[in-house]
Amino acid sequence: ETGVTQTPRHLVMGMTNKKSLKCEQHLGHNAMYWYKQSAKKPLELMFVYSLEERVENNSVPSRFSPECPNSSHLFLHLHTLQPEDSALYLCASSQDPASGSRDTQYFGPGTRLTVL
Amino acid sequence: GIQVEQSPPDLILQEGANSTLRCNFSDSVNNLQWFHQNPWGQLINLFYIPSGTKQNGRLSATTVATERYSLLYISSSQTTDSGVYFCAVVTSNDYKLSFGAGTTVTVRA
């Protein structure tokens, strides 16, 4: 248990569906992250929020829409996804990325997404 | 961006064996972390080790920052050590973790 939870753990959706992934951290951290992990590829950073402000958006398609209502919760809204979007989506949190290199990220268990 | 290379890509061990995983990186880093991803996808922090040596039970890690590599040692391996081991680094002018492709370890009973 890392103090970061994600729901659902598994999700199967059609290309026309709309769904949302949820992440919650119980560590008192100020920053939250979404990563995508595809088979046999390194983790790809998608979004970074620091104090509820988006500070990073790594050229992610608009069919992925993040939302950070407060420093403990992070959502990833999904719509009109493609089969190649099937992957493990991981959420992480850290104390403060502005502290730079000493910041340590803690990961949730992930949501395994399958797009049919 | 920084390149992070891990070797070997795959490792099969007999229970009780020792092993060494390597992480090479292409630029100076101020932060280096090792993670273990279990078969269910959970990433667990193993070490925060931008330099020096640390030990935690049967695992230990050494980072030689001046030569841009880090080593993770697994001693007396157990089946629960199976999974993917990732190295991730942060350069001095950034805050984002850059991950290697991982080493997949399979420990057989």
Tab-separated table of C-alpha atoms in Angstrom, chain B residues 11-94:
chain	number	residue	atom	x	y	z
B	11	LEU	CA	16.674	-12.249	-16.497
B	12	ILE	CA	15.694	-15.746	-15.400
B	13	LEU	CA	16.960	-16.876	-12.017
B	14	GLN	CA	16.781	-19.984	-9.945
B	15	GLU	CA	15.533	-19.337	-6.427
B	16	GLY	CA	18.458	-18.520	-4.166
B	17	ALA	CA	20.628	-17.037	-6.907
B	18	ASN	CA	22.183	-13.567	-6.864
B	19	SER	CA	21.911	-11.058	-9.694
B	20	THR	CA	22.924	-7.569	-10.785
B	21	LEU	CA	20.807	-5.177	-12.819
B	22	ARG	CA	22.347	-2.171	-14.507
B	23	CYS	CA	21.072	1.300	-15.384
B	24	ASN	CA	23.096	3.655	-17.613
B	25	PHE	CA	22.079	7.261	-18.160
B	26	SER	CA	23.312	9.808	-20.649
B	27	ASP	CA	23.433	13.003	-18.583
B	28	SER	CA	24.107	14.228	-15.068
B	29	VAL	CA	21.288	13.456	-12.661
B	30	ASN	CA	20.317	14.680	-9.234
B	31	ASN	CA	17.713	12.022	-8.600
B	32	LEU	CA	17.719	8.323	-9.345
B	33	GLN	CA	15.109	5.864	-8.188
B	34	TRP	CA	14.680	2.125	-8.531
B	35	PHE	CA	11.179	0.667	-8.671
B	36	HIS	CA	9.783	-2.853	-8.694
B	37	GLN	CA	6.585	-3.474	-10.641
B	38	ASN	CA	4.834	-6.616	-9.509
B	39	PRO	CA	2.825	-8.837	-11.870
B	40	TRP	CA	-0.345	-6.905	-10.973
B	41	GLY	CA	1.119	-3.589	-12.127
B	42	GLN	CA	1.891	-1.960	-8.778
B	43	LEU	CA	5.086	0.105	-8.798
B	44	ILE	CA	6.906	0.009	-5.484
B	45	ASN	CA	9.730	2.377	-4.567
B	46	LEU	CA	12.878	0.443	-3.759
B	47	PHE	CA	15.571	3.082	-3.485
B	48	TYR	CA	16.120	6.797	-3.849
B	49	ILE	CA	19.807	6.772	-4.666
B	50	PRO	CA	21.311	9.667	-6.646
B	51	SER	CA	24.755	8.587	-5.411
B	52	GLY	CA	26.393	6.144	-3.033
B	53	THR	CA	25.235	2.787	-1.762
B	54	LYS	CA	22.131	1.722	0.116
B	55	GLN	CA	20.870	-1.610	1.385
B	56	ASN	CA	17.408	-2.819	2.257
B	57	GLY	CA	17.255	-6.464	3.241
B	58	ARG	CA	18.296	-8.639	0.313
B	59	LEU	CA	18.376	-5.683	-2.045
B	60	SER	CA	21.116	-3.136	-2.381
B	61	ALA	CA	21.933	-0.410	-4.868
B	62	THR	CA	24.952	1.589	-5.870
B	63	THR	CA	25.038	4.716	-8.012
B	64	VAL	CA	28.263	6.103	-9.440
B	65	ALA	CA	27.021	9.473	-10.623
B	66	THR	CA	30.339	10.557	-12.135
B	67	GLU	CA	30.299	7.509	-14.419
B	68	ARG	CA	26.551	7.711	-15.046
B	69	TYR	CA	25.395	4.300	-13.955
B	70	SER	CA	23.578	2.557	-11.159
B	71	LEU	CA	23.459	-1.089	-10.125
B	72	LEU	CA	20.731	-2.980	-8.292
B	73	TYR	CA	21.767	-6.173	-6.518
B	74	ILE	CA	19.351	-8.935	-5.634
B	75	SER	CA	20.751	-11.559	-3.296
B	76	SER	CA	19.236	-14.951	-2.425
B	77	SER	CA	16.398	-14.300	-4.872
B	78	GLN	CA	12.876	-15.455	-4.061
B	79	THR	CA	9.882	-16.030	-6.319
B	80	THR	CA	8.315	-12.866	-4.907
B	81	ASP	CA	11.171	-10.900	-6.486
B	82	SER	CA	9.704	-11.611	-9.917
B	83	GLY	CA	8.474	-8.614	-11.857
B	84	VAL	CA	9.904	-5.678	-13.748
B	85	TYR	CA	12.588	-3.463	-12.246
B	86	PHE	CA	12.701	0.124	-13.455
B	87	CYS	CA	15.349	2.754	-13.096
B	88	ALA	CA	14.167	6.385	-13.319
B	89	VAL	CA	16.190	9.583	-13.246
B	90	VAL	CA	15.745	13.339	-13.014
B	91	THR	CA	18.252	15.725	-14.542
B	92	SER	CA	19.480	18.780	-12.674
B	93	ASN	CA	17.350	21.233	-14.657
B	94	ASP	CA	14.125	19.279	-14.541
